[in-house]
Amino acid sequence: MVEVQNTKVARIMLVRAAISSGNAMIDLHYAPTPNGWKISIMLEELGLPYEVIPVDIRAGDQFKPEFIAISPNNRIPAIIDHAPSDGGGPFSVFETGAILIYLAEKTGRFLPKDMRGRSKVIQWVMWQMSGLGPMLGQHGHFALYAPEKIPYAIERYHDEAARLYRVLDTQLGKTSAYVAGDYSIADVACFPWTMTHKAQGFTLDDYPNIKRWYAEVRARPQVQAGLAIGKFVKEPFDEEARKNMFGQKAKELAKQK
């Protein structure tokens, strides 16, 4: 128990020292997308000093060796922590769920300490990572961005997205609060993807519990600050941007190896 307590104190002291130094503790490799917003919101919620390093995913920055070195899946966002809790050298983290858990554990915030509460939050983070994000992403691709409109694909992913909205709405009805009870990384994970509801043809009037939750989360000053980082570009994709965004570039690079 004493060792655990000492570890916690040491972690808090490292975080406070980094904040008081005025230097950026975290490098955030970022683009303003739902996945990027998760981490900019989380950093704003935590009040950690960070520096945004833009990754132009339309131009193919995600395929540069220096980015792949910290994000092997060549997807944004990724972070580098210059003040990790073990006191060692800079530490990089990729994948948004892993980043959220890492930052929550680093600061002791937005992730319960007790076994049941912690597990519930992580379950909903994993649900977002494996379901809500990917399925809304696929529906958005086929409905909004694909050069060829394929009715089967659009209907398939629309129906799955609607099912996932119902799952979230039911859960929020049970808690009458946030996704896993108190405000947590589960909310930070889910909220940015629900921001796409209008563009994807959904109305929150069909999901009253999500509508309540969405308004409460959207009103948080830290959430607004996180969303204000960078500007989402809505202009049509040119051919090069399509290659970089939708997999053709990765396929070409794989053939060169």
mmCIF file of C-alpha atoms in Angstrom:
data_model
loop_
_atom_site.group_PDB
_atom_site.id
_atom_site.type_symbol
_atom_site.label_atom_id
_atom_site.label_comp_id
_atom_site.label_asym_id
_atom_site.label_seq_id
_atom_site.Cartn_x
_atom_site.Cartn_y
_atom_site.Cartn_z
ATOM 1 C CA MET A 1 0.000 0.000 0.000
ATOM 2 C CA VAL A 2 2.828 2.404 0.874
ATOM 3 C CA GLU A 3 4.566 1.659 -2.439
ATOM 4 C CA VAL A 4 1.353 2.294 -4.385
ATOM 5 C CA GLN A 5 0.796 5.564 -2.531
ATOM 6 C CA ASN A 6 4.368 6.672 -3.198
ATOM 7 C CA THR A 7 3.976 5.873 -6.889
ATOM 8 C CA LYS A 8 0.804 7.954 -7.042
ATOM 9 C CA VAL A 9 2.485 10.893 -5.313
ATOM 10 C CA ALA A 10 5.483 10.669 -7.630
ATOM 11 C CA ARG A 11 3.195 10.683 -10.673
ATOM 12 C CA ILE A 12 1.325 13.735 -9.432
ATOM 13 C CA MET A 13 4.583 15.550 -8.709
ATOM 14 C CA LEU A 14 5.916 14.813 -12.203
ATOM 15 C CA VAL A 15 2.730 16.146 -13.800
ATOM 16 C CA ARG A 16 2.723 19.286 -11.649
ATOM 17 C CA ALA A 17 6.396 19.934 -12.352
ATOM 18 C CA ALA A 18 5.838 19.653 -16.089
ATOM 19 C CA ILE A 19 2.850 21.984 -15.965
ATOM 20 C CA SER A 20 4.668 24.585 -13.861
ATOM 21 C CA SER A 21 7.669 24.551 -16.204
ATOM 22 C CA GLY A 22 5.563 26.167 -18.928
ATOM 23 C CA ASN A 23 6.913 23.744 -21.524
ATOM 24 C CA ALA A 24 4.692 21.502 -23.624
ATOM 25 C CA MET A 25 4.442 18.150 -21.876
ATOM 26 C CA ILE A 26 2.635 16.444 -24.742
ATOM 27 C CA ASP A 27 3.210 16.574 -28.493
ATOM 28 C CA LEU A 28 -0.132 15.961 -30.175
ATOM 29 C CA HIS A 29 0.194 14.772 -33.769
ATOM 30 C CA TYR A 30 -3.214 15.775 -34.968
ATOM 31 C CA ALA A 31 -5.769 16.428 -37.649
ATOM 32 C CA PRO A 32 -9.242 17.861 -36.920
ATOM 33 C CA THR A 33 -11.324 14.703 -37.293
ATOM 34 C CA PRO A 34 -13.502 12.824 -34.790
ATOM 35 C CA ASN A 35 -10.497 10.742 -33.728
ATOM 36 C CA GLY A 36 -8.280 13.806 -33.453
ATOM 37 C CA TRP A 37 -10.919 15.643 -31.434
ATOM 38 C CA LYS A 38 -10.984 12.874 -28.833
ATOM 39 C CA ILE A 39 -7.443 13.682 -27.784
ATOM 40 C CA SER A 40 -7.553 17.472 -28.128
ATOM 41 C CA ILE A 41 -10.673 17.408 -25.918
ATOM 42 C CA MET A 42 -8.993 15.104 -23.403
ATOM 43 C CA LEU A 43 -5.914 17.311 -23.166
ATOM 44 C CA GLU A 44 -8.096 20.377 -22.662
ATOM 45 C CA GLU A 45 -10.104 18.579 -19.983
ATOM 46 C CA LEU A 46 -6.894 17.662 -18.166
ATOM 47 C CA GLY A 47 -5.275 21.069 -18.546
ATOM 48 C CA LEU A 48 -1.998 19.509 -19.654
ATOM 49 C CA PRO A 49 0.349 21.742 -21.665
ATOM 50 C CA TYR A 50 0.595 20.419 -25.203
ATOM 51 C CA GLU A 51 1.840 21.368 -28.627
ATOM 52 C CA VAL A 52 -0.171 20.562 -31.727
ATOM 53 C CA ILE A 53 1.835 19.092 -34.571
ATOM 54 C CA PRO A 54 -0.471 19.154 -37.624
ATOM 55 C CA VAL A 55 -0.657 16.031 -39.761
ATOM 56 C CA ASP A 56 -2.069 16.840 -43.205
ATOM 57 C CA ILE A 57 -3.768 13.552 -43.987
ATOM 58 C CA ARG A 58 -4.915 14.819 -47.379
ATOM 59 C CA ALA A 59 -1.321 15.512 -48.368
ATOM 60 C CA GLY A 60 -0.110 12.151 -47.043
ATOM 61 C CA ASP A 61 1.805 13.286 -43.936
ATOM 62 C CA GLN A 62 0.635 10.112 -42.203
ATOM 63 C CA PHE A 63 2.931 8.067 -44.443
ATOM 64 C CA LYS A 64 6.112 9.938 -43.513
ATOM 65 C CA PRO A 65 8.679 7.750 -41.695
ATOM 66 C CA GLU A 66 8.848 10.078 -38.700
ATOM 67 C CA PHE A 67 5.102 9.757 -38.150
ATOM 68 C CA ILE A 68 5.006 5.994 -38.701
ATOM 69 C CA ALA A 69 7.751 5.727 -36.072
ATOM 70 C CA ILE A 70 5.226 6.825 -33.425
ATOM 71 C CA SER A 71 2.043 5.572 -35.130
ATOM 72 C CA PRO A 72 2.801 2.268 -36.908
ATOM 73 C CA ASN A 73 -0.773 2.096 -38.225
ATOM 74 C CA ASN A 74 -0.228 5.469 -39.996
ATOM 75 C CA ARG A 75 -3.395 6.898 -38.469
ATOM 76 C CA ILE A 76 -3.878 10.062 -36.457
ATOM 77 C CA PRO A 77 -3.700 10.995 -33.667
ATOM 78 C CA ALA A 78 -0.601 10.014 -31.759
ATOM 79 C CA ILE A 79 1.131 11.607 -28.794
ATOM 80 C CA ILE A 80 4.613 11.870 -27.370
ATOM 81 C CA ASP A 81 4.759 12.394 -23.613
ATOM 82 C CA HIS A 82 7.920 14.255 -22.601
ATOM 83 C CA ALA A 83 7.228 13.755 -18.907
ATOM 84 C CA PRO A 84 6.090 10.129 -18.531
ATOM 85 C CA SER A 85 5.161 8.963 -15.058
ATOM 86 C CA ASP A 86 8.085 6.545 -14.839
ATOM 87 C CA GLY A 87 10.501 9.473 -15.053
ATOM 88 C CA GLY A 88 12.152 8.051 -18.164
ATOM 89 C CA GLY A 89 12.605 9.469 -21.655
ATOM 90 C CA PRO A 90 9.821 10.550 -24.031
ATOM 91 C CA PHE A 91 7.127 7.940 -24.561
ATOM 92 C CA SER A 92 4.843 7.705 -27.607
ATOM 93 C CA VAL A 93 1.304 6.313 -27.719
ATOM 94 C CA PHE A 94 -0.928 5.632 -30.714
ATOM 95 C CA GLU A 95 -4.593 4.572 -31.065
ATOM 96 C CA THR A 96 -7.132 6.843 -29.414
ATOM 97 C CA GLY A 97 -8.445 4.352 -26.873
ATOM 98 C CA ALA A 98 -4.918 3.622 -25.694
ATOM 99 C CA ILE A 99 -4.125 7.344 -25.556
ATOM 100 C CA LEU A 100 -7.229 8.114 -23.497
ATOM 101 C CA ILE A 101 -6.449 5.355 -21.006
ATOM 102 C CA TYR A 102 -2.792 6.427 -20.847
ATOM 103 C CA LEU A 103 -3.657 10.058 -20.121
ATOM 104 C CA ALA A 104 -6.337 9.083 -17.593
ATOM 105 C CA GLU A 105 -3.874 6.860 -15.731
ATOM 106 C CA LYS A 106 -1.142 9.494 -15.948
ATOM 107 C CA THR A 107 -3.313 12.115 -14.256
ATOM 108 C CA GLY A 108 -5.665 9.988 -12.191
ATOM 109 C CA ARG A 109 -8.729 11.582 -13.814
ATOM 110 C CA PHE A 110 -11.763 10.476 -15.835
ATOM 111 C CA LEU A 111 -11.187 6.773 -15.118
ATOM 112 C CA PRO A 112 -12.500 5.299 -11.857
ATOM 113 C CA LYS A 113 -10.082 3.612 -9.474
ATOM 114 C CA ASP A 114 -12.436 0.870 -8.319
ATOM 115 C CA MET A 115 -12.529 -2.369 -10.319
ATOM 116 C CA ARG A 116 -16.192 -2.204 -11.366
ATOM 117 C CA GLY A 117 -16.239 1.463 -12.278
ATOM 118 C CA ARG A 118 -12.957 1.201 -14.181
ATOM 119 C CA SER A 119 -14.126 -1.851 -16.108
ATOM 120 C CA LYS A 120 -17.427 -0.220 -17.091
ATOM 121 C CA VAL A 121 -15.671 2.833 -18.480
ATOM 122 C CA ILE A 122 -13.138 0.771 -20.430
ATOM 123 C CA GLN A 123 -15.913 -1.453 -21.809
ATOM 124 C CA TRP A 124 -17.600 1.585 -23.342
ATOM 125 C CA VAL A 125 -14.319 2.942 -24.666
ATOM 126 C CA MET A 126 -13.768 -0.425 -26.376
ATOM 127 C CA TRP A 127 -17.343 -0.344 -27.690
ATOM 128 C CA GLN A 128 -16.655 3.001 -29.310
ATOM 129 C CA MET A 129 -13.323 1.839 -30.719
ATOM 130 C CA SER A 130 -14.708 -1.377 -32.194
ATOM 131 C CA GLY A 131 -18.219 -0.283 -33.130
ATOM 132 C CA LEU A 132 -19.401 3.305 -33.088
ATOM 133 C CA GLY A 133 -16.317 4.843 -34.683
ATOM 134 C CA PRO A 134 -15.648 2.252 -37.401
ATOM 135 C CA MET A 135 -19.287 1.859 -38.419
ATOM 136 C CA LEU A 136 -19.988 5.594 -38.567
ATOM 137 C CA GLY A 137 -16.729 5.935 -40.462
ATOM 138 C CA GLN A 138 -17.800 3.339 -43.030
ATOM 139 C CA HIS A 139 -21.253 4.849 -43.387
ATOM 140 C CA GLY A 140 -19.739 8.294 -43.822
ATOM 141 C CA HIS A 141 -17.368 6.983 -46.467
ATOM 142 C CA PHE A 142 -19.952 5.229 -48.609
ATOM 143 C CA ALA A 143 -22.715 7.819 -48.132
ATOM 144 C CA LEU A 144 -20.630 10.989 -48.418
ATOM 145 C CA TYR A 145 -17.223 10.389 -49.979
ATOM 146 C CA ALA A 146 -17.205 7.298 -52.177
ATOM 147 C CA PRO A 147 -17.016 8.218 -55.893
ATOM 148 C CA GLU A 148 -19.509 5.456 -56.630
ATOM 149 C CA LYS A 149 -22.711 5.257 -54.610
ATOM 150 C CA ILE A 150 -23.327 1.611 -53.727
ATOM 151 C CA PRO A 151 -26.847 1.227 -52.287
ATOM 152 C CA TYR A 152 -26.088 -2.046 -50.507
ATOM 153 C CA ALA A 153 -23.058 -0.596 -48.696
ATOM 154 C CA ILE A 154 -24.881 2.608 -47.752
ATOM 155 C CA GLU A 155 -27.879 0.699 -46.382
ATOM 156 C CA ARG A 156 -25.694 -1.855 -44.592
ATOM 157 C CA TYR A 157 -23.685 0.729 -42.692
ATOM 158 C CA HIS A 158 -26.622 3.084 -42.139
ATOM 159 C CA ASP A 159 -28.566 0.285 -40.449
ATOM 160 C CA GLU A 160 -25.593 -0.678 -38.280
ATOM 161 C CA ALA A 161 -24.952 2.956 -37.350
ATOM 162 C CA ALA A 162 -28.624 3.319 -36.374
ATOM 163 C CA ARG A 163 -28.374 0.176 -34.234
ATOM 164 C CA LEU A 164 -25.318 1.566 -32.444
ATOM 165 C CA TYR A 165 -27.093 4.866 -31.828
ATOM 166 C CA ARG A 166 -29.906 2.858 -30.206
ATOM 167 C CA VAL A 167 -27.391 1.006 -28.022
ATOM 168 C CA LEU A 168 -25.910 4.305 -26.843
ATOM 169 C CA ASP A 169 -29.326 5.855 -26.328
ATOM 170 C CA THR A 170 -30.420 2.892 -24.205
ATOM 171 C CA GLN A 171 -27.268 3.081 -22.085
ATOM 172 C CA LEU A 172 -27.676 6.804 -21.497
ATOM 173 C CA GLY A 173 -31.272 6.174 -20.500
ATOM 174 C CA LYS A 174 -30.049 3.718 -17.864
ATOM 175 C CA THR A 175 -27.463 6.069 -16.385
ATOM 176 C CA SER A 176 -29.532 9.266 -16.782
ATOM 177 C CA ALA A 177 -26.152 10.965 -16.836
ATOM 178 C CA TYR A 178 -23.028 10.129 -18.824
ATOM 179 C CA VAL A 179 -22.091 6.977 -20.726
ATOM 180 C CA ALA A 180 -20.700 5.008 -17.771
ATOM 181 C CA GLY A 181 -22.105 7.092 -14.917
ATOM 182 C CA ASP A 182 -19.815 10.028 -14.141
ATOM 183 C CA TYR A 183 -18.143 11.965 -16.937
ATOM 184 C CA SER A 184 -15.215 9.869 -18.158
ATOM 185 C CA ILE A 185 -13.037 8.904 -21.080
ATOM 186 C CA ALA A 186 -16.021 6.906 -22.367
ATOM 187 C CA ASP A 187 -17.794 10.205 -23.076
ATOM 188 C CA VAL A 188 -14.661 11.728 -24.585
ATOM 189 C CA ALA A 189 -14.380 8.699 -26.894
ATOM 190 C CA CYS A 190 -18.010 8.662 -28.026
ATOM 191 C CA PHE A 191 -18.910 12.328 -28.328
ATOM 192 C CA PRO A 192 -16.810 13.389 -31.346
ATOM 193 C CA TRP A 193 -18.280 10.682 -33.542
ATOM 194 C CA THR A 194 -21.842 11.695 -32.660
ATOM 195 C CA MET A 195 -20.993 15.160 -33.971
ATOM 196 C CA THR A 196 -21.273 13.672 -37.470
ATOM 197 C CA HIS A 197 -24.958 12.821 -37.044
ATOM 198 C CA LYS A 198 -26.373 15.598 -39.241
ATOM 199 C CA ALA A 199 -23.960 15.012 -42.112
ATOM 200 C CA GLN A 200 -24.772 11.307 -41.985
ATOM 201 C CA GLY A 201 -28.525 11.867 -42.099
ATOM 202 C CA PHE A 202 -29.421 11.118 -38.480
ATOM 203 C CA THR A 203 -31.477 13.274 -36.147
ATOM 204 C CA LEU A 204 -31.002 13.190 -32.394
ATOM 205 C CA ASP A 205 -34.752 13.667 -32.021
ATOM 206 C CA ASP A 206 -34.903 9.906 -32.603
ATOM 207 C CA TYR A 207 -32.544 9.362 -29.655
ATOM 208 C CA PRO A 208 -33.728 11.560 -26.757
ATOM 209 C CA ASN A 209 -31.153 10.320 -24.257
ATOM 210 C CA ILE A 210 -28.306 11.002 -26.680
ATOM 211 C CA LYS A 211 -29.814 14.418 -27.408
ATOM 212 C CA ARG A 212 -29.693 15.345 -23.704
ATOM 213 C CA TRP A 213 -26.168 13.975 -23.255
ATOM 214 C CA TYR A 214 -24.921 15.564 -26.483
ATOM 215 C CA ALA A 215 -26.061 19.027 -25.377
ATOM 216 C CA GLU A 216 -24.451 18.634 -21.937
ATOM 217 C CA VAL A 217 -21.112 17.473 -23.310
ATOM 218 C CA ARG A 218 -21.111 20.004 -26.145
ATOM 219 C CA ALA A 219 -21.580 22.826 -23.630
ATOM 220 C CA ARG A 220 -18.417 21.985 -21.671
ATOM 221 C CA PRO A 221 -15.819 24.757 -22.190
ATOM 222 C CA GLN A 222 -13.013 22.205 -22.434
ATOM 223 C CA VAL A 223 -14.871 20.337 -25.160
ATOM 224 C CA GLN A 224 -15.395 23.539 -27.095
ATOM 225 C CA ALA A 225 -11.688 24.363 -26.739
ATOM 226 C CA GLY A 226 -10.698 20.920 -27.987
ATOM 227 C CA LEU A 227 -12.981 21.193 -31.000
ATOM 228 C CA ALA A 228 -11.521 24.596 -31.875
ATOM 229 C CA ILE A 229 -8.061 23.138 -32.568
ATOM 230 C CA GLY A 230 -7.574 23.316 -36.320
ATOM 231 C CA LYS A 231 -10.278 23.494 -38.949
ATOM 232 C CA PHE A 232 -12.070 20.579 -40.571
ATOM 233 C CA VAL A 233 -11.778 20.925 -44.353
ATOM 234 C CA LYS A 234 -15.014 20.167 -46.193
ATOM 235 C CA GLU A 235 -13.851 20.912 -49.724
ATOM 236 C CA PRO A 236 -14.133 18.069 -52.273
ATOM 237 C CA PHE A 237 -11.244 15.630 -52.439
ATOM 238 C CA ASP A 238 -8.899 15.727 -55.399
ATOM 239 C CA GLU A 239 -7.451 12.458 -56.678
ATOM 240 C CA GLU A 240 -4.284 12.698 -54.582
ATOM 241 C CA ALA A 241 -6.273 13.366 -51.415
ATOM 242 C CA ARG A 242 -8.478 10.351 -52.147
ATOM 243 C CA LYS A 243 -5.411 8.145 -52.481
ATOM 244 C CA ASN A 244 -4.001 9.385 -49.196
ATOM 245 C CA MET A 245 -7.286 9.261 -47.288
ATOM 246 C CA PHE A 246 -8.890 6.062 -48.507
ATOM 247 C CA GLY A 247 -6.180 3.443 -48.710
ATOM 248 C CA GLN A 248 -4.798 3.552 -52.238
ATOM 249 C CA LYS A 249 -1.574 5.241 -51.103
ATOM 250 C CA ALA A 250 -1.003 2.611 -48.438
ATOM 251 C CA LYS A 251 -1.538 -0.087 -51.064
ATOM 252 C CA GLU A 252 0.979 1.547 -53.405
ATOM 253 C CA LEU A 253 3.568 1.818 -50.616
ATOM 254 C CA ALA A 254 3.063 -1.850 -49.698
ATOM 255 C CA LYS A 255 3.838 -2.895 -53.271
ATOM 256 C CA GLN A 256 7.108 -0.958 -53.163
ATOM 257 C CA LYS A 257 8.420 -2.958 -50.223
#
